[in-house]
mmCIF file of C-alpha atoms and ligand atoms in Angstrom:
data_model
loop_
_atom_site.group_PDB
_atom_site.id
_atom_site.type_symbol
_atom_site.label_atom_id
_atom_site.label_comp_id
_atom_site.label_asym_id
_atom_site.label_seq_id
_atom_site.Cartn_x
_atom_site.Cartn_y
_atom_site.Cartn_z
ATOM 1 C CA MET A 40 8.010 -17.120 -22.677
ATOM 2 C CA SER A 41 9.181 -18.512 -19.328
ATOM 3 C CA LYS A 42 6.299 -20.244 -17.524
ATOM 4 C CA ARG A 43 6.815 -17.918 -14.558
ATOM 5 C CA PHE A 44 5.542 -14.978 -16.644
ATOM 6 C CA ASP A 45 2.478 -16.938 -17.762
ATOM 7 C CA LEU A 46 -0.770 -15.442 -16.466
ATOM 8 C CA SER A 47 -3.124 -18.201 -17.640
ATOM 9 C CA GLY A 48 -5.908 -18.690 -15.106
ATOM 10 C CA LYS A 49 -5.319 -15.251 -13.534
ATOM 11 C CA VAL A 50 -7.791 -12.369 -13.553
ATOM 12 C CA ALA A 51 -6.511 -8.802 -13.763
ATOM 13 C CA LEU A 52 -8.380 -5.532 -13.228
ATOM 14 C CA VAL A 53 -6.962 -2.570 -15.166
ATOM 15 C CA THR A 54 -8.195 0.880 -14.137
ATOM 16 C CA GLY A 55 -8.176 3.574 -16.799
ATOM 17 C CA ALA A 56 -8.316 0.904 -19.500
ATOM 18 C CA SER A 57 -10.267 3.125 -21.911
ATOM 19 C CA SER A 58 -7.190 4.728 -23.505
ATOM 20 C CA GLY A 59 -3.419 5.096 -23.602
ATOM 21 C CA LEU A 60 -1.331 2.925 -21.345
ATOM 22 C CA GLY A 61 -4.298 1.261 -19.636
ATOM 23 C CA ALA A 62 -5.640 -0.061 -22.943
ATOM 24 C CA HIS A 63 -2.134 -1.252 -23.792
ATOM 25 C CA PHE A 64 -1.746 -2.974 -20.400
ATOM 26 C CA ALA A 65 -5.019 -4.825 -21.033
ATOM 27 C CA ARG A 66 -3.660 -6.064 -24.380
ATOM 28 C CA CYS A 67 -0.357 -7.066 -22.761
ATOM 29 C CA LEU A 68 -2.009 -8.986 -19.913
ATOM 30 C CA THR A 69 -4.410 -10.865 -22.205
ATOM 31 C CA GLY A 70 -1.408 -11.647 -24.420
ATOM 32 C CA ALA A 71 0.185 -13.332 -21.395
ATOM 33 C CA GLY A 72 -2.956 -15.405 -20.840
ATOM 34 C CA ALA A 73 -4.833 -13.422 -18.185
ATOM 35 C CA ALA A 74 -8.547 -12.718 -18.194
ATOM 36 C CA VAL A 75 -8.944 -8.955 -17.910
ATOM 37 C CA VAL A 76 -11.564 -6.672 -16.393
ATOM 38 C CA LEU A 77 -11.468 -3.275 -18.106
ATOM 39 C CA ALA A 78 -12.479 -0.360 -15.876
ATOM 40 C CA ALA A 79 -12.996 3.357 -16.557
ATOM 41 C CA ARG A 80 -15.738 5.956 -17.064
ATOM 42 C CA ARG A 81 -15.963 5.930 -20.901
ATOM 43 C CA ALA A 82 -18.077 2.815 -21.442
ATOM 44 C CA ASP A 83 -18.009 3.144 -25.267
ATOM 45 C CA ARG A 84 -14.186 2.964 -25.337
ATOM 46 C CA LEU A 85 -14.209 -0.050 -22.999
ATOM 47 C CA ALA A 86 -16.811 -1.799 -25.169
ATOM 48 C CA SER A 87 -14.710 -1.466 -28.334
ATOM 49 C CA LEU A 88 -11.545 -2.711 -26.599
ATOM 50 C CA GLN A 89 -13.546 -5.578 -25.097
ATOM 51 C CA ALA A 90 -14.798 -6.495 -28.587
ATOM 52 C CA GLU A 91 -11.266 -6.304 -30.056
ATOM 53 C CA LEU A 92 -9.726 -8.523 -27.377
ATOM 54 C CA SER A 93 -12.629 -10.983 -27.264
ATOM 55 C CA GLN A 94 -12.289 -11.448 -31.014
ATOM 56 C CA GLN A 95 -8.684 -12.527 -30.377
ATOM 57 C CA GLY A 96 -9.951 -15.201 -27.976
ATOM 58 C CA ALA A 97 -9.291 -13.375 -24.683
ATOM 59 C CA THR A 98 -11.686 -13.436 -21.735
ATOM 60 C CA VAL A 99 -12.564 -9.788 -21.146
ATOM 61 C CA SER A 100 -15.276 -7.928 -19.261
ATOM 62 C CA ALA A 101 -15.849 -4.249 -18.617
ATOM 63 C CA VAL A 102 -17.059 -2.385 -15.533
ATOM 64 C CA ASP A 103 -17.951 1.263 -14.927
ATOM 65 C CA LEU A 104 -15.455 2.893 -12.602
ATOM 66 C CA ASP A 105 -14.890 6.414 -11.330
ATOM 67 C CA VAL A 106 -11.913 6.228 -8.968
ATOM 68 C CA GLN A 107 -12.896 9.566 -7.436
ATOM 69 C CA SER A 108 -15.900 7.809 -5.863
ATOM 70 C CA GLY A 109 -15.601 5.180 -3.132
ATOM 71 C CA THR A 110 -19.109 3.935 -3.972
ATOM 72 C CA SER A 111 -18.174 3.461 -7.634
ATOM 73 C CA ILE A 112 -14.980 1.609 -6.646
ATOM 74 C CA ALA A 113 -16.872 -0.794 -4.349
ATOM 75 C CA ALA A 114 -19.484 -1.457 -7.055
ATOM 76 C CA ALA A 115 -16.775 -2.044 -9.686
ATOM 77 C CA LEU A 116 -14.863 -4.481 -7.465
ATOM 78 C CA ASP A 117 -18.076 -6.388 -6.706
ATOM 79 C CA ALA A 118 -18.950 -6.515 -10.411
ATOM 80 C CA ALA A 119 -15.422 -7.613 -11.352
ATOM 81 C CA GLY A 120 -15.581 -10.733 -9.138
ATOM 82 C CA PRO A 121 -12.491 -12.521 -7.767
ATOM 83 C CA LEU A 122 -9.213 -10.965 -8.950
ATOM 84 C CA ASP A 123 -5.541 -11.934 -8.817
ATOM 85 C CA ILE A 124 -3.963 -8.741 -10.171
ATOM 86 C CA VAL A 125 -4.868 -5.061 -9.931
ATOM 87 C CA VAL A 126 -3.211 -2.466 -12.172
ATOM 88 C CA ASN A 127 -3.831 0.980 -10.699
ATOM 89 C CA ASN A 128 -3.377 2.970 -13.893
ATOM 90 C CA ALA A 129 -6.170 5.597 -13.892
ATOM 91 C CA GLY A 130 -4.624 9.041 -13.709
ATOM 92 C CA ILE A 131 -5.003 12.652 -14.771
ATOM 93 C CA SER A 132 -2.868 15.760 -14.896
ATOM 94 C CA ILE A 133 -3.826 19.443 -14.874
ATOM 95 C CA VAL A 134 -1.215 21.895 -16.136
ATOM 96 C CA LYS A 135 -1.146 25.283 -14.361
ATOM 97 C CA PRO A 136 1.437 27.287 -12.419
ATOM 98 C CA ALA A 137 1.304 26.386 -8.713
ATOM 99 C CA LEU A 138 0.357 29.959 -7.759
ATOM 100 C CA GLN A 139 -2.740 29.738 -9.933
ATOM 101 C CA MET A 140 -3.733 26.131 -9.209
ATOM 102 C CA PRO A 141 -7.250 26.213 -7.708
ATOM 103 C CA GLU A 142 -8.253 23.937 -4.843
ATOM 104 C CA GLU A 143 -10.604 21.917 -7.065
ATOM 105 C CA ASP A 144 -7.777 21.093 -9.516
ATOM 106 C CA TRP A 145 -5.580 19.852 -6.672
ATOM 107 C CA ASP A 146 -8.499 17.738 -5.424
ATOM 108 C CA ALA A 147 -9.234 16.268 -8.865
ATOM 109 C CA VAL A 148 -5.620 15.223 -9.480
ATOM 110 C CA VAL A 149 -4.818 13.944 -5.998
ATOM 111 C CA ASN A 150 -8.203 12.256 -5.579
ATOM 112 C CA THR A 151 -7.740 10.419 -8.876
ATOM 113 C CA ASN A 152 -4.047 9.530 -8.806
ATOM 114 C CA LEU A 153 -3.493 8.904 -5.089
ATOM 115 C CA ARG A 154 -6.777 8.562 -3.180
ATOM 116 C CA GLY A 155 -8.315 6.594 -6.063
ATOM 117 C CA ALA A 156 -5.394 4.183 -6.261
ATOM 118 C CA TRP A 157 -5.477 3.786 -2.479
ATOM 119 C CA LEU A 158 -9.204 2.984 -2.392
ATOM 120 C CA VAL A 159 -8.926 0.487 -5.265
ATOM 121 C CA ALA A 160 -5.944 -1.200 -3.560
ATOM 122 C CA GLN A 161 -7.667 -1.305 -0.182
ATOM 123 C CA GLY A 162 -10.910 -2.651 -1.672
ATOM 124 C CA ALA A 163 -9.066 -5.391 -3.548
ATOM 125 C CA ALA A 164 -6.922 -6.278 -0.538
ATOM 126 C CA LYS A 165 -9.937 -6.530 1.795
ATOM 127 C CA ARG A 166 -11.505 -9.030 -0.587
ATOM 128 C CA TRP A 167 -8.227 -11.012 -0.914
ATOM 129 C CA VAL A 168 -7.778 -11.189 2.856
ATOM 130 C CA ALA A 169 -11.406 -12.269 3.369
ATOM 131 C CA ASP A 170 -11.038 -14.978 0.696
ATOM 132 C CA LYS A 171 -7.508 -15.984 1.869
ATOM 133 C CA ARG A 172 -6.371 -15.362 -1.697
ATOM 134 C CA PRO A 173 -2.977 -13.952 -2.721
ATOM 135 C CA GLY A 174 -2.848 -10.824 -4.858
ATOM 136 C CA ALA A 175 -0.548 -8.528 -6.799
ATOM 137 C CA ILE A 176 -1.022 -4.784 -7.157
ATOM 138 C CA VAL A 177 0.916 -2.781 -9.745
ATOM 139 C CA ASN A 178 0.660 0.964 -9.242
ATOM 140 C CA ILE A 179 1.438 3.107 -12.279
ATOM 141 C CA ALA A 180 3.333 6.044 -10.806
ATOM 142 C CA SER A 181 5.681 8.264 -12.864
ATOM 143 C CA ILE A 182 9.223 9.594 -12.973
ATOM 144 C CA LEU A 183 7.517 12.815 -11.858
ATOM 145 C CA GLY A 184 7.073 11.114 -8.492
ATOM 146 C CA LEU A 185 10.886 10.910 -8.304
ATOM 147 C CA ARG A 186 11.879 14.208 -9.952
ATOM 148 C CA THR A 187 9.749 17.254 -10.729
ATOM 149 C CA ILE A 188 8.739 19.470 -13.619
ATOM 150 C CA GLY A 189 6.928 22.796 -13.428
ATOM 151 C CA GLN A 190 3.205 23.514 -13.690
ATOM 152 C CA VAL A 191 2.043 20.098 -12.481
ATOM 153 C CA ALA A 192 2.577 20.360 -8.703
ATOM 154 C CA PRO A 193 -0.422 18.204 -7.713
ATOM 155 C CA TYR A 194 0.601 15.554 -10.263
ATOM 156 C CA ASN A 195 4.192 15.487 -8.969
ATOM 157 C CA ALA A 196 2.922 15.231 -5.384
ATOM 158 C CA SER A 197 0.303 12.579 -6.160
ATOM 159 C CA LYS A 198 2.836 10.327 -7.906
ATOM 160 C CA ALA A 199 5.411 10.744 -5.111
ATOM 161 C CA GLY A 200 2.609 9.840 -2.695
ATOM 162 C CA LEU A 201 1.700 6.780 -4.764
ATOM 163 C CA ILE A 202 5.317 5.572 -4.671
ATOM 164 C CA HIS A 203 5.465 5.824 -0.891
ATOM 165 C CA LEU A 204 1.978 4.344 -0.525
ATOM 166 C CA THR A 205 3.278 1.371 -2.546
ATOM 167 C CA ARG A 206 6.009 0.816 0.042
ATOM 168 C CA ALA A 207 3.664 1.244 3.012
ATOM 169 C CA LEU A 208 1.094 -1.227 1.664
ATOM 170 C CA ALA A 209 3.810 -3.705 0.649
ATOM 171 C CA MET A 210 5.059 -3.756 4.221
ATOM 172 C CA GLU A 211 1.609 -4.142 5.817
ATOM 173 C CA TRP A 212 0.172 -6.674 3.385
ATOM 174 C CA ALA A 213 3.137 -9.020 2.822
ATOM 175 C CA ARG A 214 1.788 -11.182 5.665
ATOM 176 C CA HIS A 215 -1.371 -11.705 3.593
ATOM 177 C CA ASP A 216 0.604 -12.744 0.495
ATOM 178 C CA ILE A 217 -0.314 -9.509 -1.254
ATOM 179 C CA ARG A 218 2.495 -7.893 -3.249
ATOM 180 C CA VAL A 219 2.428 -4.174 -4.002
ATOM 181 C CA ASN A 220 4.877 -2.683 -6.497
ATOM 182 C CA ALA A 221 5.083 0.405 -8.679
ATOM 183 C CA ILE A 222 6.262 1.259 -12.169
ATOM 184 C CA CYS A 223 7.595 4.754 -12.866
ATOM 185 C CA PRO A 224 7.283 5.277 -16.605
ATOM 186 C CA GLY A 225 9.236 8.050 -18.222
ATOM 187 C CA TYR A 226 7.735 9.844 -21.205
ATOM 188 C CA ILE A 227 5.747 7.323 -23.221
ATOM 189 C CA GLU A 228 4.137 8.136 -26.543
ATOM 190 C CA THR A 229 0.357 7.748 -26.466
ATOM 191 C CA GLU A 230 -2.485 9.073 -28.612
ATOM 192 C CA MET A 231 -2.843 12.128 -26.349
ATOM 193 C CA ASN A 232 0.781 13.328 -26.325
ATOM 194 C CA GLY A 233 1.837 11.913 -29.737
ATOM 195 C CA PRO A 234 1.895 15.207 -31.721
ATOM 196 C CA PHE A 235 3.936 16.989 -28.985
ATOM 197 C CA TRP A 236 7.045 14.869 -29.591
ATOM 198 C CA LYS A 237 7.330 16.210 -33.141
ATOM 199 C CA THR A 238 7.365 19.874 -31.992
ATOM 200 C CA PRO A 239 10.627 21.742 -31.233
ATOM 201 C CA GLY A 240 9.749 21.602 -27.508
ATOM 202 C CA GLY A 241 9.220 17.859 -27.705
ATOM 203 C CA GLN A 242 12.477 17.352 -29.598
ATOM 204 C CA ARG A 243 14.384 19.409 -26.992
ATOM 205 C CA LEU A 244 12.967 17.215 -24.273
ATOM 206 C CA ILE A 245 14.014 14.036 -26.070
ATOM 207 C CA GLU A 246 17.582 15.452 -26.212
ATOM 208 C CA ARG A 247 17.654 15.245 -22.397
ATOM 209 C CA ILE A 248 16.847 11.518 -22.330
ATOM 210 C CA PRO A 249 20.126 9.517 -22.376
ATOM 211 C CA GLN A 250 18.689 6.997 -24.857
ATOM 212 C CA ARG A 251 17.577 9.978 -27.044
ATOM 213 C CA ARG A 252 14.151 8.526 -27.731
ATOM 214 C CA ILE A 253 10.662 8.536 -26.358
ATOM 215 C CA GLY A 254 9.229 5.383 -24.830
ATOM 216 C CA GLN A 255 6.568 3.262 -26.475
ATOM 217 C CA PRO A 256 3.847 1.507 -24.424
ATOM 218 C CA GLU A 257 5.487 -1.888 -25.220
ATOM 219 C CA HIS A 258 8.577 -0.770 -23.292
ATOM 220 C CA LEU A 259 6.548 -1.162 -20.080
ATOM 221 C CA ASP A 260 5.547 -4.778 -20.803
ATOM 222 C CA GLY A 261 8.603 -6.346 -19.164
ATOM 223 C CA ALA A 262 8.103 -4.475 -15.905
ATOM 224 C CA LEU A 263 4.345 -5.088 -15.885
ATOM 225 C CA LEU A 264 4.608 -8.829 -16.521
ATOM 226 C CA LEU A 265 7.438 -9.180 -14.000
ATOM 227 C CA LEU A 266 5.483 -7.453 -11.223
ATOM 228 C CA ALA A 267 2.159 -9.114 -12.058
ATOM 229 C CA SER A 268 3.405 -12.697 -12.372
ATOM 230 C CA GLU A 269 5.138 -15.479 -10.434
ATOM 231 C CA ALA A 270 8.420 -14.217 -11.916
ATOM 232 C CA GLY A 271 8.187 -11.315 -9.443
ATOM 233 C CA SER A 272 7.089 -13.403 -6.463
ATOM 234 C CA PHE A 273 9.933 -12.136 -4.211
ATOM 235 C CA MET A 274 9.324 -8.508 -5.195
ATOM 236 C CA THR A 275 7.190 -6.259 -3.057
ATOM 237 C CA GLY A 276 7.618 -2.562 -2.316
ATOM 238 C CA SER A 277 9.738 -2.260 -5.458
ATOM 239 C CA VAL A 278 9.661 0.837 -7.625
ATOM 240 C CA VAL A 279 10.728 0.042 -11.175
ATOM 241 C CA THR A 280 11.745 2.976 -13.367
ATOM 242 C CA VAL A 281 11.349 2.560 -17.145
ATOM 243 C CA ASP A 282 12.501 5.821 -18.695
ATOM 244 C CA GLY A 283 15.402 5.419 -21.156
ATOM 245 C CA GLY A 284 17.682 6.794 -18.426
ATOM 246 C CA HIS A 285 15.786 10.093 -18.093
ATOM 247 C CA THR A 286 16.024 10.234 -14.285
ATOM 248 C CA VAL A 287 19.775 9.600 -14.340
ATOM 249 C CA ASN A 288 20.530 12.345 -16.871
ATOM 250 C CA SER A 289 23.403 14.685 -16.183
ATOM 251 C CA LEU A 290 22.814 17.498 -13.711
HETATM 252 N N1 NAP B 267 1.930 8.583 -20.987
HETATM 253 C C1 NAP B 267 2.971 8.844 -20.241
HETATM 254 O O1 NAP B 267 4.006 9.336 -20.728
HETATM 255 C C2 NAP B 267 2.961 8.522 -18.775
HETATM 256 C C3 NAP B 267 4.170 8.638 -18.066
HETATM 257 C C4 NAP B 267 4.192 8.337 -16.711
HETATM 258 C C5 NAP B 267 3.037 7.921 -16.083
HETATM 259 N N2 NAP B 267 1.870 7.833 -16.778
HETATM 260 C C6 NAP B 267 0.687 7.386 -16.041
HETATM 261 O O2 NAP B 267 0.073 6.336 -16.753
HETATM 262 C C7 NAP B 267 -1.332 6.341 -16.497
HETATM 263 C C8 NAP B 267 -2.077 6.342 -17.822
HETATM 264 O O3 NAP B 267 -1.743 7.530 -18.534
HETATM 265 P P1 NAP B 267 -2.008 7.722 -20.104
HETATM 266 O O4 NAP B 267 -0.853 8.449 -20.638
HETATM 267 O O5 NAP B 267 -2.405 6.428 -20.693
HETATM 268 O O6 NAP B 267 -3.232 8.764 -20.060
HETATM 269 P P2 NAP B 267 -4.682 8.718 -20.720
HETATM 270 O O7 NAP B 267 -4.660 8.189 -22.105
HETATM 271 O O8 NAP B 267 -5.271 10.070 -20.474
HETATM 272 O O9 NAP B 267 -5.451 7.652 -19.830
HETATM 273 C C9 NAP B 267 -5.886 7.933 -18.539
HETATM 274 C C10 NAP B 267 -6.908 6.886 -18.158
HETATM 275 O O10 NAP B 267 -7.332 7.153 -16.814
HETATM 276 C C11 NAP B 267 -8.733 7.045 -16.779
HETATM 277 N N3 NAP B 267 -9.280 7.885 -15.730
HETATM 278 C C12 NAP B 267 -9.068 9.205 -15.509
HETATM 279 N N4 NAP B 267 -9.827 9.630 -14.471
HETATM 280 C C13 NAP B 267 -10.515 8.533 -14.035
HETATM 281 C C14 NAP B 267 -11.471 8.322 -13.010
HETATM 282 N N5 NAP B 267 -11.888 9.320 -12.204
HETATM 283 N N6 NAP B 267 -11.958 7.079 -12.849
HETATM 284 C C15 NAP B 267 -11.562 6.067 -13.644
HETATM 285 N N7 NAP B 267 -10.675 6.194 -14.642
HETATM 286 C C16 NAP B 267 -10.175 7.441 -14.831
HETATM 287 C C17 NAP B 267 -9.227 7.476 -18.155
HETATM 288 O O11 NAP B 267 -10.456 6.833 -18.438
HETATM 289 P P3 NAP B 267 -11.905 7.552 -18.467
HETATM 290 O O12 NAP B 267 -11.693 8.981 -18.843
HETATM 291 O O13 NAP B 267 -12.655 6.761 -19.511
HETATM 292 O O14 NAP B 267 -12.464 7.353 -17.099
HETATM 293 C C18 NAP B 267 -8.137 6.920 -19.049
HETATM 294 O O15 NAP B 267 -8.438 5.604 -19.442
HETATM 295 C C19 NAP B 267 -1.596 7.575 -15.627
HETATM 296 O O16 NAP B 267 -1.650 7.213 -14.270
HETATM 297 C C20 NAP B 267 -0.386 8.445 -15.900
HETATM 298 O O17 NAP B 267 -0.129 9.318 -14.823
HETATM 299 C C21 NAP B 267 1.811 8.120 -18.106
#
């Protein structure tokens, strides 16, 4: 691996590290040499990932984090200690037609995916500025922040908001040597959605992806390591789509 992708000596916080992509990102970052702080609400899941990675020789800690709570975010950032990289990955979706979407579902999705990412980014950046320390933030958005599908209006809106927030923070914080970028994954197979891709509905969806296949978590590694490392040092405000061509399919 080129030295510019090497994360030895760096400390990365991954939110939503208890499952799916977040757990994979933690494995990817430790594989590149970073120490990782795992953060989420399910402490048991974090503990088993921490044990797995520690056994492989990685430096890993775990902190309780509920991104819907500013108090929890501040406590988690204090417990994490000095960071170099923040991966804003925690996210949820609630599937309902927009006409029937209750206020509390909107709040849960937007407060997790957008407000939560904002508060984590702001908390990390305040600490970096105070310590005169550079930093890199990687926001995990979605192709649904660029295009839309039905029944997930708050999710679509939250991810579009996260993409534009990425640009706004990149502009304001460049002077502090803080880079802020986003990844827009397409459909990636994880433990939660795995069975869906084998159904007729899942197969029909795959037919609409130019590469005719679903993404695997490893397909995001290149973008993550680029944006988190020295290799991406002239990148800020970038939005990197990793989707097998899904967003450029034929209209
Ligand atoms: N999989 C895909 O195809 C895909 C595509 C595009 C974008 N994404 C994005 O990738 C990210 C990860 O998705 P995933 O597929 O890996 O889903 P997942 O397996 O459901 O993981 C979501 C993670 O977010 C955490 N989380 C949720 N609410 C939280 C809260 N209030 N505070 C702290 N952590 C919270 C969960 O941890 P706890 O429940 O333990 O707190 C969990 O670790 C999300 O932002 C998602 O929008 C996924």
